[in-house]
Short mmCIF file of C-alpha atoms in Angstrom, two decimals:
data_model
loop_
_atom_site.label_atom_id
_atom_site.label_comp_id
_atom_site.label_asym_id
_atom_site.label_seq_id
_atom_site.Cartn_x
_atom_site.Cartn_y
_atom_site.Cartn_z
CA MET A 1 -38.12 22.67 -10.09
CA LYS A 2 -41.49 21.60 -8.62
CA GLN A 3 -40.87 17.97 -9.58
CA ASN A 4 -38.29 16.77 -7.07
CA GLU A 5 -38.33 13.23 -8.44
CA HIS A 6 -37.63 14.24 -12.04
CA ILE A 7 -34.55 12.60 -13.57
CA ILE A 8 -33.12 15.98 -14.63
CA ILE A 9 -33.53 17.38 -11.11
CA GLU A 10 -32.01 14.25 -9.55
CA HIS A 11 -28.84 14.94 -11.52
CA MET A 12 -28.72 18.69 -10.84
CA PRO A 13 -25.41 18.57 -8.90
CA ASP A 14 -23.78 16.49 -11.65
CA GLU A 15 -22.21 17.28 -15.02
CA TYR A 16 -25.22 15.48 -16.53
CA PHE A 17 -27.33 18.57 -15.75
CA ASN A 18 -24.93 20.97 -17.51
CA LEU A 19 -24.77 18.68 -20.53
CA PHE A 20 -28.57 18.63 -20.62
CA TRP A 21 -28.68 22.39 -21.05
CA ASN A 22 -25.92 22.29 -23.67
CA ASN A 23 -28.01 19.81 -25.63
CA VAL A 24 -31.16 21.91 -25.27
CA SER A 25 -29.14 24.65 -26.99
CA LEU A 26 -28.15 22.15 -29.68
CA LEU A 27 -31.80 21.27 -30.25
CA TYR A 28 -32.55 24.95 -30.69
CA LYS A 29 -29.71 25.42 -33.18
CA GLY A 30 -30.81 22.25 -34.96
CA GLY A 31 -34.30 23.63 -35.57
CA ILE A 32 -36.21 21.48 -33.05
CA LEU A 33 -37.16 24.22 -30.57
CA THR A 34 -38.21 27.07 -32.84
CA SER A 35 -41.71 27.89 -31.63
CA SER A 36 -43.77 27.89 -28.45
CA LYS A 37 -45.64 24.85 -29.81
CA SER A 38 -42.42 22.88 -30.33
CA VAL A 39 -41.15 23.87 -26.86
CA ASP A 40 -44.42 22.73 -25.27
CA LYS A 41 -44.19 19.45 -27.16
CA PHE A 42 -40.61 18.94 -25.98
CA CYS A 43 -41.55 19.70 -22.37
CA ASN A 44 -44.42 17.21 -22.55
CA LYS A 45 -42.16 14.49 -23.96
CA LEU A 46 -39.66 14.98 -21.13
CA GLN A 47 -42.43 15.38 -18.54
CA LEU A 48 -41.18 18.86 -17.62
CA SER A 49 -44.66 20.33 -17.28
CA GLY A 50 -47.75 19.09 -15.51
CA SER A 51 -47.67 15.75 -13.72
CA TYR A 52 -44.51 13.64 -13.86
CA ASN A 53 -44.35 10.09 -15.19
CA ARG A 54 -40.90 8.54 -14.92
CA ASP A 55 -41.40 5.99 -17.71
CA LYS A 56 -42.76 8.60 -20.13
CA CYS A 57 -39.69 10.68 -19.34
CA PHE A 58 -37.41 7.76 -20.33
CA GLN A 59 -39.37 7.50 -23.57
CA GLY A 60 -38.91 11.21 -24.28
CA LEU A 61 -35.21 11.11 -23.42
CA SER A 62 -34.69 8.14 -25.74
CA GLU A 63 -36.32 10.00 -28.62
CA MET A 64 -34.25 13.09 -27.81
CA MET A 65 -31.03 11.04 -28.10
CA PHE A 66 -31.82 10.26 -31.75
CA TRP A 67 -32.57 13.92 -32.48
CA LEU A 68 -29.28 15.04 -30.96
CA TYR A 69 -27.31 12.42 -32.88
CA SER A 70 -28.97 13.42 -36.17
CA ILE A 71 -28.15 17.09 -35.55
CA ARG A 72 -24.51 16.37 -34.69
CA MET A 73 -24.15 14.20 -37.79
CA ASN A 74 -25.74 16.92 -39.97
CA TYR A 75 -28.40 14.50 -41.20
CA ASN A 76 -31.49 15.69 -43.02
CA PHE A 77 -34.30 14.54 -40.73
CA GLU A 78 -37.88 15.11 -39.60
CA ILE A 79 -39.50 14.22 -36.28
CA ASP A 80 -43.05 12.87 -35.89
CA GLN A 81 -43.23 12.07 -39.59
CA ARG A 82 -46.42 10.58 -41.04
CA LEU A 83 -45.65 7.95 -43.68
CA HIS A 84 -49.17 7.37 -45.01
CA ALA A 85 -51.08 9.56 -47.45
CA LYS A 86 -54.15 11.41 -46.15
CA SER A 87 -56.33 9.26 -48.40
CA GLU A 88 -55.26 6.16 -46.44
CA ASN A 89 -57.00 7.49 -43.32
CA ASN A 90 -53.94 6.58 -41.20
CA ASN A 91 -52.84 9.39 -38.88
CA PHE A 92 -50.05 7.47 -37.17
CA ASP A 93 -46.52 8.90 -37.41
CA VAL A 94 -43.01 7.65 -36.67
CA ASP A 95 -40.73 9.37 -34.19
CA LEU A 96 -37.94 10.14 -36.67
CA GLN A 97 -37.18 9.93 -40.37
CA ILE A 98 -33.60 10.35 -41.57
CA ILE A 99 -32.96 10.99 -45.27
CA LYS A 100 -29.47 10.01 -46.37
CA ASP A 101 -27.93 9.09 -49.73
CA GLY A 102 -31.31 8.62 -51.37
CA TYR A 103 -32.71 6.38 -48.62
CA ARG A 104 -35.34 7.08 -45.98
CA PHE A 105 -34.73 5.56 -42.55
CA ASN A 106 -37.96 5.50 -40.54
CA ILE A 107 -37.35 5.07 -36.81
CA GLU A 108 -39.94 4.38 -34.13
CA VAL A 109 -38.63 4.45 -30.55
CA LYS A 110 -40.12 2.36 -27.73
CA THR A 111 -38.98 2.33 -24.11
CA PRO A 112 -40.31 -0.43 -21.83
CA ASN A 113 -41.33 0.64 -18.33
CA GLN A 114 -38.56 0.56 -15.76
CA THR A 115 -39.53 -0.90 -12.40
CA LYS A 116 -37.95 0.91 -9.49
CA LYS A 117 -36.91 -1.72 -6.96
CA SER A 118 -38.32 -0.79 -3.56
CA ASP A 119 -37.16 -3.74 -1.45
CA GLU A 120 -33.52 -4.80 -1.80
CA SER A 121 -34.14 -7.86 0.36
CA ILE A 122 -36.22 -9.45 -2.42
CA LEU A 123 -34.19 -11.62 -4.80
CA ASP A 124 -35.38 -11.21 -8.40
CA ILE A 125 -35.36 -14.45 -10.41
CA THR A 126 -35.37 -13.85 -14.16
CA ILE A 127 -36.19 -16.47 -16.79
CA PRO A 128 -34.56 -14.98 -19.91
CA PHE A 129 -37.25 -16.23 -22.32
CA ARG A 130 -40.10 -18.69 -22.52
CA ALA A 131 -39.13 -22.18 -23.65
CA PHE A 132 -42.74 -23.44 -23.63
CA ASP A 133 -45.76 -22.01 -25.41
CA LYS A 134 -48.07 -22.13 -22.39
CA LYS A 135 -47.42 -20.18 -19.19
CA GLU A 136 -48.75 -23.02 -17.00
CA ILE A 137 -46.26 -25.49 -18.50
CA GLN A 138 -43.42 -22.97 -18.21
CA ASP A 139 -44.21 -22.35 -14.54
CA LYS A 140 -44.54 -26.05 -13.79
CA LYS A 141 -41.35 -27.09 -15.59
CA LEU A 142 -39.14 -24.26 -14.36
CA GLY A 143 -40.86 -23.25 -11.12
CA LYS A 144 -39.30 -25.95 -8.97
CA VAL A 145 -35.82 -25.42 -10.41
CA THR A 146 -35.86 -21.65 -9.88
CA GLY A 147 -37.51 -22.09 -6.47
CA ASP A 148 -34.82 -24.47 -5.24
CA LEU A 149 -32.08 -22.24 -6.64
CA ALA A 150 -33.57 -19.14 -5.02
CA GLN A 151 -33.75 -20.85 -1.62
CA LYS A 152 -30.07 -21.79 -1.83
CA ILE A 153 -29.08 -18.23 -2.75
CA ILE A 154 -31.20 -16.79 0.08
CA ALA A 155 -29.76 -19.27 2.58
CA ASN A 156 -26.20 -18.31 1.60
CA SER A 157 -26.78 -14.56 1.34
CA GLN A 158 -25.96 -13.86 5.02
CA GLY A 159 -29.28 -12.08 5.47
CA LYS A 160 -29.10 -9.94 2.33
CA TYR A 161 -32.16 -11.67 0.85
CA THR A 162 -35.23 -12.80 2.74
CA ALA A 163 -37.52 -13.82 -0.14
CA SER A 164 -37.59 -14.22 -3.92
CA LYS A 165 -39.81 -13.07 -6.78
CA GLN A 166 -39.91 -14.23 -10.40
CA THR A 167 -39.87 -11.31 -12.82
CA LYS A 168 -42.28 -11.10 -15.75
CA ILE A 169 -41.20 -12.22 -19.22
CA ASP A 170 -41.75 -9.28 -21.58
CA ASP A 171 -41.77 -10.99 -24.97
CA ASN A 172 -45.43 -10.05 -25.39
CA LYS A 173 -44.38 -6.44 -24.89
CA VAL A 174 -41.99 -6.74 -27.84
CA ILE A 175 -44.79 -8.19 -29.96
CA GLU A 176 -46.98 -5.25 -28.92
CA TYR A 177 -44.27 -2.82 -30.07
CA LEU A 178 -43.84 -4.68 -33.37
CA LYS A 179 -47.59 -4.56 -34.06
CA SER A 180 -47.62 -0.85 -33.21
CA GLY A 181 -44.81 -0.33 -35.74
CA GLN A 182 -46.86 -2.24 -38.32
CA LYS A 183 -49.56 0.45 -38.12
CA LYS A 184 -47.10 3.31 -38.47
CA PHE A 185 -44.67 2.04 -41.11
CA SER A 186 -45.26 1.93 -44.86
CA LEU A 187 -43.54 -0.06 -47.62
CA GLU A 188 -41.98 2.79 -49.55
CA GLU A 189 -39.12 1.96 -51.94
CA ASN A 190 -35.54 2.90 -50.99
CA SER A 191 -36.42 2.98 -47.32
CA ILE A 192 -36.10 0.84 -44.22
CA ASN A 193 -38.26 0.65 -41.09
CA VAL A 194 -36.50 0.49 -37.74
CA LEU A 195 -38.03 -0.22 -34.33
CA ALA A 196 -35.63 1.07 -31.67
CA LEU A 197 -35.95 -0.56 -28.24
CA SER A 198 -34.35 1.55 -25.52
CA VAL A 199 -33.72 -0.48 -22.35
CA ALA A 200 -31.45 -0.69 -19.32
CA SER A 201 -28.25 -2.75 -19.57
CA HIS A 202 -29.56 -5.66 -17.51
CA GLN A 203 -32.50 -6.02 -19.93
CA MET A 204 -30.47 -6.32 -23.13
CA ASN A 205 -29.77 -10.04 -22.86
CA ASP A 206 -33.45 -10.76 -22.18
CA TYR A 207 -34.65 -8.70 -25.14
CA ARG A 208 -32.15 -10.36 -27.44
CA GLY A 209 -33.46 -13.70 -26.13
CA TYR A 210 -37.04 -12.72 -26.90
CA LEU A 211 -36.00 -12.22 -30.52
CA CYS A 212 -33.49 -15.00 -31.10
CA ASN A 213 -33.94 -17.82 -28.58
CA PRO A 214 -34.20 -21.23 -30.32
CA TYR A 215 -37.49 -22.26 -28.66
CA THR A 216 -39.91 -19.36 -29.10
CA GLY A 217 -37.82 -16.53 -30.61
CA ILE A 218 -39.95 -13.91 -32.36
CA PHE A 219 -37.50 -13.72 -35.27
CA THR A 220 -37.27 -17.54 -35.67
CA GLU A 221 -39.36 -20.24 -37.35
CA GLN A 222 -40.14 -21.61 -33.86
CA PHE A 223 -42.35 -18.57 -33.21
CA ALA A 224 -45.17 -20.10 -35.27
CA GLY A 225 -48.05 -21.39 -33.15
CA ARG A 226 -46.53 -20.16 -29.86
CA PHE A 227 -48.22 -16.81 -29.24
CA PHE A 228 -51.88 -15.84 -29.17
CA ASP A 229 -53.68 -12.56 -28.55
CA LYS A 230 -56.46 -11.91 -26.03
CA ASN A 231 -59.02 -13.33 -28.47
CA ASN A 232 -56.98 -16.54 -28.78
CA LYS A 233 -56.01 -15.62 -32.33
CA GLU A 234 -52.53 -16.78 -33.33
CA ILE A 235 -49.96 -14.03 -33.76
CA LYS A 236 -48.03 -14.51 -36.98
CA HIS A 237 -44.91 -13.02 -38.54
CA SER A 238 -47.18 -11.31 -41.08
CA ASP A 239 -48.59 -9.21 -38.22
CA PHE A 240 -45.37 -7.19 -38.18
CA ASP A 241 -43.82 -7.74 -41.62
CA LYS A 242 -43.37 -4.01 -42.26
CA VAL A 243 -40.80 -3.81 -39.44
CA ASP A 244 -37.44 -4.52 -41.05
CA VAL A 245 -35.00 -4.12 -38.19
CA ILE A 246 -34.90 -3.85 -34.41
CA TYR A 247 -32.25 -1.53 -32.97
CA LEU A 248 -31.64 -2.69 -29.40
CA THR A 249 -29.85 -0.09 -27.29
CA ASN A 250 -29.16 0.56 -23.60
CA ILE A 251 -29.84 4.32 -23.70
CA VAL A 252 -31.89 4.10 -20.51
CA GLU A 253 -28.82 3.08 -18.48
CA GLY A 254 -27.20 6.49 -19.00
CA HIS A 255 -30.23 8.28 -17.54
CA ILE A 256 -31.53 5.94 -14.89
CA ARG A 257 -28.40 6.64 -12.80
CA TYR A 258 -25.51 9.09 -12.79
CA LEU A 259 -22.34 7.90 -14.53
CA LYS A 260 -19.20 9.88 -13.74
CA ASP A 261 -17.00 10.91 -16.68
CA PHE A 262 -19.60 9.67 -19.16
CA ASP A 263 -21.61 11.74 -21.63
CA SER A 264 -25.10 10.28 -21.32
CA TRP A 265 -26.41 12.43 -24.15
CA LYS A 266 -24.48 10.81 -27.02
CA LEU A 267 -26.08 7.86 -28.80
CA GLU A 268 -22.66 6.62 -29.92
CA ASN A 269 -21.61 6.05 -26.29
CA TYR A 270 -24.10 3.19 -25.86
CA CYS A 271 -24.13 -0.46 -26.85
CA SER A 272 -26.54 -0.88 -29.75
CA ILE A 273 -27.18 -3.99 -31.87
CA LEU A 274 -29.23 -4.31 -35.06
CA PHE A 275 -31.44 -7.40 -35.48
CA ILE A 276 -32.87 -7.92 -38.96
CA ASN A 277 -36.41 -9.26 -39.12
CA PRO A 278 -36.01 -12.23 -41.51
CA PHE A 279 -39.78 -12.30 -42.02
CA SER A 280 -40.29 -8.70 -43.11
CA GLN A 281 -41.60 -8.21 -46.64
CA ARG A 282 -38.50 -6.27 -47.59
CA THR A 283 -36.14 -8.92 -46.23
CA ARG A 284 -37.93 -11.86 -47.86
CA LYS A 285 -38.05 -10.11 -51.25
CA ARG A 286 -34.43 -8.97 -50.83
CA THR A 287 -35.35 -5.43 -51.82
CA ASP A 288 -33.55 -2.26 -50.71
CA VAL A 289 -30.46 -4.26 -49.72
CA GLY A 290 -28.46 -1.07 -49.95
CA ALA A 291 -30.61 0.49 -47.22
CA TYR A 292 -29.68 -2.31 -44.80
CA LYS A 293 -25.98 -1.73 -45.48
CA LYS A 294 -26.35 2.02 -45.16
CA LEU A 295 -28.18 1.60 -41.84
CA LEU A 296 -25.03 0.03 -40.39
CA GLU A 297 -23.25 3.27 -41.27
CA ILE A 298 -25.75 5.93 -40.25
CA LEU A 299 -26.61 4.62 -36.75
CA PRO A 300 -23.84 3.80 -34.24
CA ASN A 301 -23.85 0.07 -33.53
CA ASP A 302 -21.82 -2.95 -32.47
CA THR A 303 -23.66 -5.37 -34.75
CA LEU A 304 -20.76 -6.83 -36.74
CA LYS A 305 -18.32 -6.82 -33.82
CA PHE A 306 -20.84 -8.44 -31.49
CA LYS A 307 -21.71 -11.14 -34.06
CA SER A 308 -18.05 -11.92 -34.71
CA GLU A 309 -17.22 -12.32 -31.03
CA HIS A 310 -20.42 -14.24 -30.31
CA ASP A 311 -19.75 -16.71 -33.15
CA LYS A 312 -16.19 -17.18 -31.93
CA ARG A 313 -17.39 -17.89 -28.39
CA ASN A 314 -20.02 -20.39 -29.56
CA GLN A 315 -17.44 -22.20 -31.66
CA GLN A 316 -15.16 -22.53 -28.62
CA LEU A 317 -18.04 -23.88 -26.53
CA ALA A 318 -19.15 -26.30 -29.27
CA GLU A 319 -15.69 -27.87 -29.18
CA ILE A 320 -16.22 -28.82 -25.54
CA GLY A 321 -19.83 -29.91 -26.00
CA ILE A 322 -21.70 -26.77 -24.82
CA PRO A 323 -24.16 -25.60 -27.49
CA ILE A 324 -24.51 -21.89 -26.59
CA ASP A 325 -23.35 -19.26 -24.09
CA PRO A 326 -26.48 -17.78 -22.44
CA ILE A 327 -24.61 -14.95 -20.69
CA PHE A 328 -22.39 -13.74 -23.54
CA PHE A 329 -24.23 -10.41 -23.76
CA PHE A 330 -23.45 -9.72 -20.10
CA GLU A 331 -19.77 -10.49 -20.69
CA TYR A 332 -19.73 -8.28 -23.79
CA LEU A 333 -21.20 -5.33 -21.89
CA HIS A 334 -18.80 -5.88 -19.00
CA ASP A 335 -15.79 -5.93 -21.30
CA LYS A 336 -16.74 -3.22 -23.81
CA TYR A 337 -19.11 -0.95 -21.81
CA ARG A 338 -18.08 -1.48 -18.22
CA ILE A 339 -19.29 1.93 -17.08
CA LEU A 340 -22.79 1.01 -18.33
CA TRP A 341 -22.80 -2.37 -16.59
#
């Protein structure tokens, strides 16, 4: 109650707040909140005690969504599970491990920071992904195009916009998350390692682009020789070959704002897509194929439906000479998840 800016307090007059308390009860019944230590840990994750950090709260809420789903589905699961033996001197743990039908599904959740827009008169220009390996070339090639476009939009906005700003490309953030997962995951048989990226709806198309775009996509052959760390060392697919799948979901959208007649606390209410890492050791060796198939069943997702509709759209565009639809994800969200758009 002392943190007026807290997300939970913001939604106090709404049904969201009542559902929050219902789900706290569910966590208790599900064995999550059984001791003072576990309650303190929960409060820290959701930034309910001490100082408040909005982005850390989104991270905690995203993790909580997976706990709640696992409890409702009666899954056997553990939170903050360490996958490495003590002898390996690796104290990292993953946020969630689900055990189902003889498989272990290791899930690490990451939530990129959400920038709160302070000036609505600034027009944000977003380049969905980098098409060139060097930032200077990217800025030079695309800077004039986006600058001219922004000026036209500002001129025709009837005073709504007074200036423009190009937003940061976050593909390096995805690589950072993948490398973090590499430290935490192991290569145990009959298991699969999942990196869940919890973002807002408007970020989903960009994050898909970071993974799959045909110029520098992280999960494509074109990634080679395009990215370098701070020491100018090339980042390679082998740097994150223990991460088998990325689970891209717009969980954040249900908490960043109030949505009437929508249960923000159910994972199955969101748009989520699975992206297989074709360069993971498990994928390349074609081991634990059954775990990949089972993953489609145990986590709610639109993967097959999205792929089918995307392929159909691209085929239609190819017939008229357009190679790809860059805004299909936006259309998909608008049509299938309008309340989240």
